Coordinates of C-alpha atoms in Angstrom, one line a residue:
X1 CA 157.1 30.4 -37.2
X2 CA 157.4 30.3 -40.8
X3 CA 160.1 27.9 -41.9
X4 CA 161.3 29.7 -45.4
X5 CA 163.6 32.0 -45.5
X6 CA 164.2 34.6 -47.9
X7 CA 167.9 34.9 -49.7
X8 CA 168.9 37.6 -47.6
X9 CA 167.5 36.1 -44.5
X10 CA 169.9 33.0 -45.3
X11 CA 173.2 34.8 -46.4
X12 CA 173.1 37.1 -43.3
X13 CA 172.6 34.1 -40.5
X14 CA 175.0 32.0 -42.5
X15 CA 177.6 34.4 -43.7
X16 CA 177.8 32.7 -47.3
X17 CA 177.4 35.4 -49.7
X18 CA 174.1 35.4 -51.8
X19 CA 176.5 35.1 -54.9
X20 CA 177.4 31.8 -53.0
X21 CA 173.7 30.5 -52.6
X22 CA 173.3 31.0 -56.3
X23 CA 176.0 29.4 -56.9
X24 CA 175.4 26.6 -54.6
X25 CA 172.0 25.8 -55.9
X26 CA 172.9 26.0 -59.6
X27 CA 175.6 23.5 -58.9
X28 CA 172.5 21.2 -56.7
X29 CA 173.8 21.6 -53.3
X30 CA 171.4 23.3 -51.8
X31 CA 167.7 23.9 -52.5
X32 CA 165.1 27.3 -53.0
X33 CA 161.4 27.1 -54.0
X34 CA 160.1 30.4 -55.6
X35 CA 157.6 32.7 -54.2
X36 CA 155.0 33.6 -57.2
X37 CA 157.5 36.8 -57.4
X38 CA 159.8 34.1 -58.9
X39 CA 162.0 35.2 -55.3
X40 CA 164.2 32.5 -53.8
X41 CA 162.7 30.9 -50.7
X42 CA 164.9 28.6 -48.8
X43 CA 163.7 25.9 -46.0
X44 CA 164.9 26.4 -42.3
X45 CA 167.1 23.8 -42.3
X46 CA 170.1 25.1 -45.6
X47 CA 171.4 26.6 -42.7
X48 CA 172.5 23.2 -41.7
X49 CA 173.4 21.9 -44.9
X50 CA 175.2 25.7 -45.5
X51 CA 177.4 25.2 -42.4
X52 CA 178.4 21.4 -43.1
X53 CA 179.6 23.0 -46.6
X54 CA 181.4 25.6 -44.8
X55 CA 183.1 22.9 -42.8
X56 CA 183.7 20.8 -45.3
X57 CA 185.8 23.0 -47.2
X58 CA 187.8 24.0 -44.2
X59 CA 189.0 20.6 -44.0
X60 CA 190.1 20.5 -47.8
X61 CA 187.0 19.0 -49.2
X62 CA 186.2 19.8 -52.9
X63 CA 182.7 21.1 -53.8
X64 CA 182.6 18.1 -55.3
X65 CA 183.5 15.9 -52.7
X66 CA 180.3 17.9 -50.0
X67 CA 177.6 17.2 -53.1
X68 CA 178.7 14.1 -52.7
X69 CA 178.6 13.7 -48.8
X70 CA 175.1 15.7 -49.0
X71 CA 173.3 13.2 -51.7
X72 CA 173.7 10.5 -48.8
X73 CA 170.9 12.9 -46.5
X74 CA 167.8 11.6 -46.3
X75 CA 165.7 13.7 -48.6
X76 CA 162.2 14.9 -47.3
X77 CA 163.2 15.3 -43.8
X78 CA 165.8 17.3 -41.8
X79 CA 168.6 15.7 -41.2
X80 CA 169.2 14.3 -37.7
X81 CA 172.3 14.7 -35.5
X82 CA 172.7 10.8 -36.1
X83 CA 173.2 11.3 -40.0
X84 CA 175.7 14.6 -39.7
X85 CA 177.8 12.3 -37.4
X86 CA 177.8 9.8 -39.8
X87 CA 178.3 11.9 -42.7
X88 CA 181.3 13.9 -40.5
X89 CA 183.0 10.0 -39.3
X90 CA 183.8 9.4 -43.1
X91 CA 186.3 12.5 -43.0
X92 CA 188.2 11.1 -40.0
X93 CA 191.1 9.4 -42.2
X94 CA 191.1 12.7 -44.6
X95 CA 191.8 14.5 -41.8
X96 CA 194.6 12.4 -40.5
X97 CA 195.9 12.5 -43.8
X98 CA 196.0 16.3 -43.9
X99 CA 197.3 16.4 -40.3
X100 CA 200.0 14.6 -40.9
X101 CA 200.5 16.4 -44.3
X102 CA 200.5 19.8 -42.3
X103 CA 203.1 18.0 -39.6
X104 CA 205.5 16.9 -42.5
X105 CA 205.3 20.5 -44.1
X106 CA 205.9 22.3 -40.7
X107 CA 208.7 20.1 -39.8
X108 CA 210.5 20.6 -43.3
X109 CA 209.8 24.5 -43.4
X110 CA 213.1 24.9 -41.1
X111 CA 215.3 22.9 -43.0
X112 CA 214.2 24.5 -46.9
X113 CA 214.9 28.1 -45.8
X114 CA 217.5 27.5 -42.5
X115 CA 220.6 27.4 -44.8
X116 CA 219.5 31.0 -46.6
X117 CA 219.9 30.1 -50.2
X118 CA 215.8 30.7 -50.2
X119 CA 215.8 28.4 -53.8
X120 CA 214.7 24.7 -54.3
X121 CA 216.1 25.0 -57.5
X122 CA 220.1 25.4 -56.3
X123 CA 219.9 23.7 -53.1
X124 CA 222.3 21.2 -52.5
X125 CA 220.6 19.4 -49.9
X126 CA 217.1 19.5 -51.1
X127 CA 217.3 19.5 -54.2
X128 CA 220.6 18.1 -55.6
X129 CA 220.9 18.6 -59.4
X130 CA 217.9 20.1 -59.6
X131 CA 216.4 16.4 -60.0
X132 CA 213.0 18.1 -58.7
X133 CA 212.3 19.4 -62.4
X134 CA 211.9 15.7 -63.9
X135 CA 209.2 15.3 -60.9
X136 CA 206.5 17.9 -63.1
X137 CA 205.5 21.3 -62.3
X138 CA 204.6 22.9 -58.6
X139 CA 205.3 22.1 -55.6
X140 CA 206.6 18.8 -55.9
X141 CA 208.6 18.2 -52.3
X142 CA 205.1 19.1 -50.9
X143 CA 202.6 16.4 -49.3
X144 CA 200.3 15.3 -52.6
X145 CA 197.2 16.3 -50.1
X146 CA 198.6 20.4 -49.7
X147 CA 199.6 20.4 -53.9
X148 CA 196.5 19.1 -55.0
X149 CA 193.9 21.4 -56.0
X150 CA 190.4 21.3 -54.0
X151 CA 188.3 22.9 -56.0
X152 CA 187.1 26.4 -56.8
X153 CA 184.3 27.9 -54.9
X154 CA 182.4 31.7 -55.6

């Protein structure tokens, strides 16, 4: 079985988008070699590496944040089960962090639009004197972890 996969081969079983894998590579989180065709051939196991970036930004993780998490791999050797559970443990606190975040946000939701007035800015309870403005711009009321940007990604 041949072990390199060809751009398309990798986009379709991992559903990033070959715009994606350029992306990814330019930006050193994945690798290609090139055939003498100057085509992008990637190693078997980017799928790997492709789905742990998939994860990571479902849990909030910044591109920058998984090239960090991926430059702990061993290089020259597929990763083993023993170092993406390794790798994964270090996000346990995150997540709490963003589950609790997420509980604090759902619990408020019913209180910011249950008296009608629908505005941050006039509400009497929430927002008394509109003392949220001095706080900066956005979101302010929200969890720092669900205001704070993650990152762009292609």
């Amino acid at each position: 079985m041949n072990d390199l996969l060809t751009m398309g081969d990798v986009s379709h079983r991992s559903g990033h988008a070959p715009s994606a894998l350029r992306y990814y590579e330019r930006v050193g989180l994945i690798e290609a070699t090139r055939t003498t065709g100057n085509q992008r051939r990637y190693h078997r196991s980017v799928l790997r590496r492709l789905a742990f970036i998939r994860a990571a930004r479902h849990v909030g993780l910044s591109l920058e944040d998984v090239r960090d998490a991926l430059a702990t791999l061993p290089a020259g050797r597929t990763p083993t089960r023993q170092d993406w559970t390794r790798l994964s443990r270090s996000w346990r606190s995150r997540l709490d962090e963003q589950i609790s975040a997420l509980m604090a946000l759902r619990d408020g939701l019913d209180s910011c639009i249950g008296c009608g007035c629908l505005s941050l800015q006039r509400c009497r309870l929430s927002n008394p004197g509109d003392r949220a403005a001095g706080a900066g711009p956005g979101a302010v009321y929200l969890p720092r972890l669900l205001r704070d940007p993650v990152g762009e990604e292609v």
